[in-house]
Tab-separated table of C-alpha atoms in Angstrom:
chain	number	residue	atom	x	y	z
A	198	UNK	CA	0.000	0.000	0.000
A	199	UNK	CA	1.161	3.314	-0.842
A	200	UNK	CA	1.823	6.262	1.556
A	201	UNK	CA	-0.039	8.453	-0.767
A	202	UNK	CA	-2.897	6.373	-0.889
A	203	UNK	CA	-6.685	7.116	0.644
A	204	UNK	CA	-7.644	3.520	-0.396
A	205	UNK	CA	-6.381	0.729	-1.165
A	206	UNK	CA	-8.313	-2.685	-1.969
A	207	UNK	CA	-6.902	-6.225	-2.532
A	208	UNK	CA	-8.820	-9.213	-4.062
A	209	UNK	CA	-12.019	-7.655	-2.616
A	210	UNK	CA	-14.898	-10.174	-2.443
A	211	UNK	CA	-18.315	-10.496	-1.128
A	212	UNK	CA	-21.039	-13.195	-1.173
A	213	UNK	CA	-24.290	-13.448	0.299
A	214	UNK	CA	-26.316	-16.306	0.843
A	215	UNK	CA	-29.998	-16.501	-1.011
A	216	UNK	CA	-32.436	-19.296	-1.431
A	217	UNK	CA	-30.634	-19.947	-4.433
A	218	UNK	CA	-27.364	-20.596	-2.960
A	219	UNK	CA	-24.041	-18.550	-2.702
A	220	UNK	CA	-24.101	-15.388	-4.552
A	221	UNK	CA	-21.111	-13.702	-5.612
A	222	UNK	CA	-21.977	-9.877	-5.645
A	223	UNK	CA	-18.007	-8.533	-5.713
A	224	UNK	CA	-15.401	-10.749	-7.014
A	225	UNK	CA	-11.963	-10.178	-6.796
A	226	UNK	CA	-11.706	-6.446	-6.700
A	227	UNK	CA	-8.913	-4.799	-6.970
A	228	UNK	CA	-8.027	-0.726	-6.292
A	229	UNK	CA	-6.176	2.450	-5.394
A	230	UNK	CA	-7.096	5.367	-4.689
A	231	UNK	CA	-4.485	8.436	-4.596
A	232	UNK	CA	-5.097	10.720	-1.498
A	233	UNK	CA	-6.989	13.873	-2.767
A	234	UNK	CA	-8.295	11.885	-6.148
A	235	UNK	CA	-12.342	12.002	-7.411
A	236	UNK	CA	-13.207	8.970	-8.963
A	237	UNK	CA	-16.437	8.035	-10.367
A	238	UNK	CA	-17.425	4.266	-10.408
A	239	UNK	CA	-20.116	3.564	-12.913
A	240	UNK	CA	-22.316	0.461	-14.642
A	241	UNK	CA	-25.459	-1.096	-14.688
A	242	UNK	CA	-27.998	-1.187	-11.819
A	243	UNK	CA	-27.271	-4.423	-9.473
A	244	UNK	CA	-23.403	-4.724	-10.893
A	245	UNK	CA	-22.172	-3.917	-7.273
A	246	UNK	CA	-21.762	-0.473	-7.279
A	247	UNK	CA	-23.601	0.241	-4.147
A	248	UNK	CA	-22.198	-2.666	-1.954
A	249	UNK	CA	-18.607	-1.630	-2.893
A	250	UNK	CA	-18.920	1.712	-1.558
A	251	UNK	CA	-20.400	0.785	1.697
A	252	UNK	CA	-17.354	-2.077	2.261
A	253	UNK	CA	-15.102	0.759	1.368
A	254	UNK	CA	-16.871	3.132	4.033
A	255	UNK	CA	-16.551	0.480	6.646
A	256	UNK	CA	-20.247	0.277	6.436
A	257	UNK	CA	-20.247	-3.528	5.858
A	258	UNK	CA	-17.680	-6.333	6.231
A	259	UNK	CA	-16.178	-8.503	2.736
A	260	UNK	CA	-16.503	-12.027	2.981
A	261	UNK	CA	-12.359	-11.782	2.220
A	262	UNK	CA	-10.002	-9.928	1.141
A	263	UNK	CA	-8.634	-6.554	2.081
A	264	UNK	CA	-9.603	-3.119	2.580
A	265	UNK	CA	-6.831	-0.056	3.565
A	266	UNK	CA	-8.424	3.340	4.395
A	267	UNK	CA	-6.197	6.413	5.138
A	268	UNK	CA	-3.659	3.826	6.004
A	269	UNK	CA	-5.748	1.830	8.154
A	270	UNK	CA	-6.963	-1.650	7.945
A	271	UNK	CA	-10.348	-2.075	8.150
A	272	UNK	CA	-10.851	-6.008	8.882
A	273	UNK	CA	-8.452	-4.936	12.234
A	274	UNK	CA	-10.879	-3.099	13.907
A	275	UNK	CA	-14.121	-4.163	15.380
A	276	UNK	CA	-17.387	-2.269	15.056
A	277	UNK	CA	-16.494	0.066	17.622
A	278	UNK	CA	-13.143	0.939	15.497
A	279	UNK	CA	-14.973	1.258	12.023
A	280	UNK	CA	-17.262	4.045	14.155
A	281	UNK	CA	-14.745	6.035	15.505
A	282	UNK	CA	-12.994	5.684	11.675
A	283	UNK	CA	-16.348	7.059	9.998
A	284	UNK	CA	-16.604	9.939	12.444
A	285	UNK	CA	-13.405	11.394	12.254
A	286	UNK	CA	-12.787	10.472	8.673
A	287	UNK	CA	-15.472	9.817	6.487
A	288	UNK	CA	-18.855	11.430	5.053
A	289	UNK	CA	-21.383	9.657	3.200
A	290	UNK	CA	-24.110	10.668	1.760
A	291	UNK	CA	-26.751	8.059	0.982
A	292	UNK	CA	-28.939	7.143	-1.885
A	293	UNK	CA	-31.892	6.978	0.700
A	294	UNK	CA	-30.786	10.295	2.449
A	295	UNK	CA	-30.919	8.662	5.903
A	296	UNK	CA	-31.579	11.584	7.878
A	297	UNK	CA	-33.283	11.437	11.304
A	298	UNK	CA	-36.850	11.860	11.081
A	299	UNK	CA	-37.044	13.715	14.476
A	300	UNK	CA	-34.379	16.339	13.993
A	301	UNK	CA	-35.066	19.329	11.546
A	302	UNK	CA	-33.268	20.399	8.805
A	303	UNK	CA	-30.691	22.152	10.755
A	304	UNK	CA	-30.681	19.645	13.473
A	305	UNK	CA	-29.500	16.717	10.699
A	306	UNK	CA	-26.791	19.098	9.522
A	307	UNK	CA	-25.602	19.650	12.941
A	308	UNK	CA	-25.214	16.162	14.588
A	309	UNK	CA	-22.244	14.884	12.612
A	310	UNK	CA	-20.641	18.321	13.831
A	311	UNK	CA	-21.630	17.925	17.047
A	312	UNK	CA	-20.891	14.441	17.525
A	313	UNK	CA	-17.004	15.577	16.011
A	314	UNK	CA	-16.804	18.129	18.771
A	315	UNK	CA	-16.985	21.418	16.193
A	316	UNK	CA	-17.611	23.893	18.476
A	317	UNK	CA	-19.491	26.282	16.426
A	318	UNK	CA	-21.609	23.452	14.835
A	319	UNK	CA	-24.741	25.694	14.691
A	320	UNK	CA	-23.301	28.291	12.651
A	321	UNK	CA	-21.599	25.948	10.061
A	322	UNK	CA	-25.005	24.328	9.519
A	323	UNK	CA	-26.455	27.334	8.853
A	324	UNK	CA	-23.888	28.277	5.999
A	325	UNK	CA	-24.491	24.745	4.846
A	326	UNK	CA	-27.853	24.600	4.478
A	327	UNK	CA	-27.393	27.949	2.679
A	328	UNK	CA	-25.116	26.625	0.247
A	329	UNK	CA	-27.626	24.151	-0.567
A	330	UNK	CA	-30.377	26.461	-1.032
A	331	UNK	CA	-32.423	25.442	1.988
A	332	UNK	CA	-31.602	28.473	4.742
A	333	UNK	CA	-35.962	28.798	4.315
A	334	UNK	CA	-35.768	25.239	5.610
A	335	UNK	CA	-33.994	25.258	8.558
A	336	UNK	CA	-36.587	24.158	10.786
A	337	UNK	CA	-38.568	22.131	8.628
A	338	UNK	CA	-38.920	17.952	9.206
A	339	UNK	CA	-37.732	15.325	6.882
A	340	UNK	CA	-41.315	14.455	6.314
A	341	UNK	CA	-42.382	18.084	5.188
A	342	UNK	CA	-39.215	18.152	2.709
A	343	UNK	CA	-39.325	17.136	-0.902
A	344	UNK	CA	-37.421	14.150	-2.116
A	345	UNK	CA	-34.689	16.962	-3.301
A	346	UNK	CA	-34.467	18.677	-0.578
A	347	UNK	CA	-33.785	15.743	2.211
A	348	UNK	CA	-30.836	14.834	-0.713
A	349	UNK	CA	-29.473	18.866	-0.436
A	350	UNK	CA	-29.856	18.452	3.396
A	351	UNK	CA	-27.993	14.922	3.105
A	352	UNK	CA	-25.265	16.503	0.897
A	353	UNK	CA	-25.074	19.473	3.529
A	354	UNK	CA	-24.584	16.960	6.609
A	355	UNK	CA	-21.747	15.373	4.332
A	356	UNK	CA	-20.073	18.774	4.052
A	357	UNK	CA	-20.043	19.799	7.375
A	358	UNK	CA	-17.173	17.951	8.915
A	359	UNK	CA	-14.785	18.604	6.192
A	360	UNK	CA	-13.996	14.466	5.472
A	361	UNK	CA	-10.770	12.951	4.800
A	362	UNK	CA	-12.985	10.877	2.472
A	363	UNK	CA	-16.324	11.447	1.115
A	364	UNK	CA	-18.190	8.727	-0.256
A	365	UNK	CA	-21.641	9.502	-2.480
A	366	UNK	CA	-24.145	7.643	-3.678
A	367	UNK	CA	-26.291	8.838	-6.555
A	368	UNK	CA	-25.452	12.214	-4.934
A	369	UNK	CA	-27.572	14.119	-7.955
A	370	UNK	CA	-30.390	11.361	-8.530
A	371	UNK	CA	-32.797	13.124	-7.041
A	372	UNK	CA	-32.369	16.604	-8.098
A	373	UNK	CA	-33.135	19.148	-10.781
A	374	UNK	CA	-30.637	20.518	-12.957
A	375	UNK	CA	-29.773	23.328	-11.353
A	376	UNK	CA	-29.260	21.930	-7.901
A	377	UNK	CA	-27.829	19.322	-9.639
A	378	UNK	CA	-25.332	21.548	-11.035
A	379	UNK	CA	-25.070	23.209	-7.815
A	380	UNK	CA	-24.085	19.808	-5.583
A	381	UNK	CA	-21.613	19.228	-8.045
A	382	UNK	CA	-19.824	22.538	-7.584
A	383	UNK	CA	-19.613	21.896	-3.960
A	384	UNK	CA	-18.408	18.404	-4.567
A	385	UNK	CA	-15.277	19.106	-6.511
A	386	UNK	CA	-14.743	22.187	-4.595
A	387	UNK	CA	-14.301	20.471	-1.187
A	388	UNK	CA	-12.499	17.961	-3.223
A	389	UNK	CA	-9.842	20.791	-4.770
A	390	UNK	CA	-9.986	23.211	-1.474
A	391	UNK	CA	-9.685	20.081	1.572
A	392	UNK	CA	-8.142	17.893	-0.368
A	393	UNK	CA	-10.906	15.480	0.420
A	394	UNK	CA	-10.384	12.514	-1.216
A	395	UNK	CA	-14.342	11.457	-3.548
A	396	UNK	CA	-15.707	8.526	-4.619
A	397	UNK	CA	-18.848	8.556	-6.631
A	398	UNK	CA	-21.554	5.946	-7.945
A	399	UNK	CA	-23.277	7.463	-10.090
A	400	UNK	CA	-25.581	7.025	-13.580
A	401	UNK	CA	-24.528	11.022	-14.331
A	402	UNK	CA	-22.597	10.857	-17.135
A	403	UNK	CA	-21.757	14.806	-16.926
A	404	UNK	CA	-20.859	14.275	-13.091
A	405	UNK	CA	-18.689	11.521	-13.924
A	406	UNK	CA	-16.746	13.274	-16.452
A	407	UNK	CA	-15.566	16.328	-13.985
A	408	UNK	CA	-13.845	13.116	-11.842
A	409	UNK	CA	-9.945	12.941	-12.524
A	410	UNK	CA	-10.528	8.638	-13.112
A	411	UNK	CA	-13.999	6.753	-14.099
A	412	UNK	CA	-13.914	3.029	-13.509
A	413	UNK	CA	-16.618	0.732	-14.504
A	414	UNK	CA	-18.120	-1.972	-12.412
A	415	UNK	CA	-19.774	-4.799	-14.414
A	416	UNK	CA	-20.586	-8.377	-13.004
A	417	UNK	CA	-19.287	-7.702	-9.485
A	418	UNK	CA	-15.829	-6.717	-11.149
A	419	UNK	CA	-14.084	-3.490	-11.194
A	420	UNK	CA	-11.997	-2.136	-14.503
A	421	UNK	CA	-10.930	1.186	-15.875
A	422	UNK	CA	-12.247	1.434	-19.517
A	423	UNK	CA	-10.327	2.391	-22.216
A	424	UNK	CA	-11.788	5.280	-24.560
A	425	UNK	CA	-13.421	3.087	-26.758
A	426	UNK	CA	-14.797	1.521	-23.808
A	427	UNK	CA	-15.766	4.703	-21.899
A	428	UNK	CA	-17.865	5.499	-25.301
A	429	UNK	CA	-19.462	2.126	-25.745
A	430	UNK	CA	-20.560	2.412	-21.476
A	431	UNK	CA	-21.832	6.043	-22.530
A	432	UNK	CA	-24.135	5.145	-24.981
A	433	UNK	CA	-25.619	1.989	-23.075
A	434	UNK	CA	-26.390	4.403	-20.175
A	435	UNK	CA	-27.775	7.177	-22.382
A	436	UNK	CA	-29.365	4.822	-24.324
């Protein structure tokens, strides 16, 4: 593993059981990523995409293999360890927005901040939400939000810790152009300004493109297309 590295992954695998029998949902992946690098990981719906990027966020365990983030092994801590990791080093922001249906806007923004020990945590979520375009929804419930506006609030709660690594999935699914536009600023600009190392799934082909590496994820396995490739993946997800 490399000193500059934020991740690296070695014969990465992970198998469930069904009523079927053993399924193979990763298999054998293999993968660095450079301290302060965006990559995009794209491909089909059900190739894996999703279930890497929670192994890599110490959200789940492989079935083998190994997983190196910010120069620490993952499958050497226990859950107690991968906590503590996540909250001083890691942001996610979810496909399903997982906020806390009891806390308000503001209140979801703040906890990751609080729970970090920011003193001013208030403040910052303020500025956050406002970068987001929801400082008229500070107060407001998850329940009286719009499917794009729990995502801006979910992006916002990301933000607010200032991650070694930030991990998103589908961070623009849910939202018009212009937020989408407007996430994506504040993606690559914590990115270029923290040096925050991102990793992306994502179907946005425009998104994808402002990452410095795209790799493609087909069949539980993990490659990085050449051009002709890249344009043949293009036009099977525009298409």
């Amino acid at each position: 593993m490399s000193v500059n590295s934020a991740i690296t992954v070695n014969n990465l695998i992970k198998s469930v059981a069904t009523q079927e029998g053993e399924l193979t949902i990763l298999n054998g992946i293999n993968m660095d990523v450079k301290l302060g690098e965006s990559v995009a990981i794209l491909g089909p719906s059900g190739s894996g995409k999703s279930t890497l990027l929670g192994l890599l966020a110490a959200l789940d365990s492989p079935t083998s293999g190994a997983i190196f983030l910010d120069g620490t092994a993952l499958h050497d801590l226990d859950e107690e360890g991968k906590a503590a990791l996540r909250k001083n080093k890691v942001s996610f922001i979810f496909q399903s927005f997982m906020l806390v249906d009891t806390l308000n806007a503001l209140e979801n923004v703040m906890l990751p901040a609080e729970l970090a020990g920011i003193t001013n945590a208030k403040e910052k979520a303020q500025q956050m939400l406002e970068r987001v375009g929801l400082s008229h929804r500070l107060r407001h419930f998850p329940n009286q939000l719009s499917g794009g506006e729990q995502q801006r609030v979910a992006i916002a709660r990301a933000f607010i810790s200032e991650p070694k690594v930030l991990f998103a999935d589908e961070p623009t699914g849910n939202l018009d152009s212009a937020n989408s536009d407007r996430v994506a600023d504040m993606l690559f600009e914590l990115n270029r300004q923290s040096d925050t190392t991102l990793i992306l799934v994502t179907h946005d082909l425009q998104l994808a493109s402002r990452c410095q590496r795209q790799l493609l994820m087909q069949a539980g396995q993990l490659s990085e297309p050449q051009a002709d490739e890249a344009e043949a993946n293009r036009s099977a997800e525009a298409g």
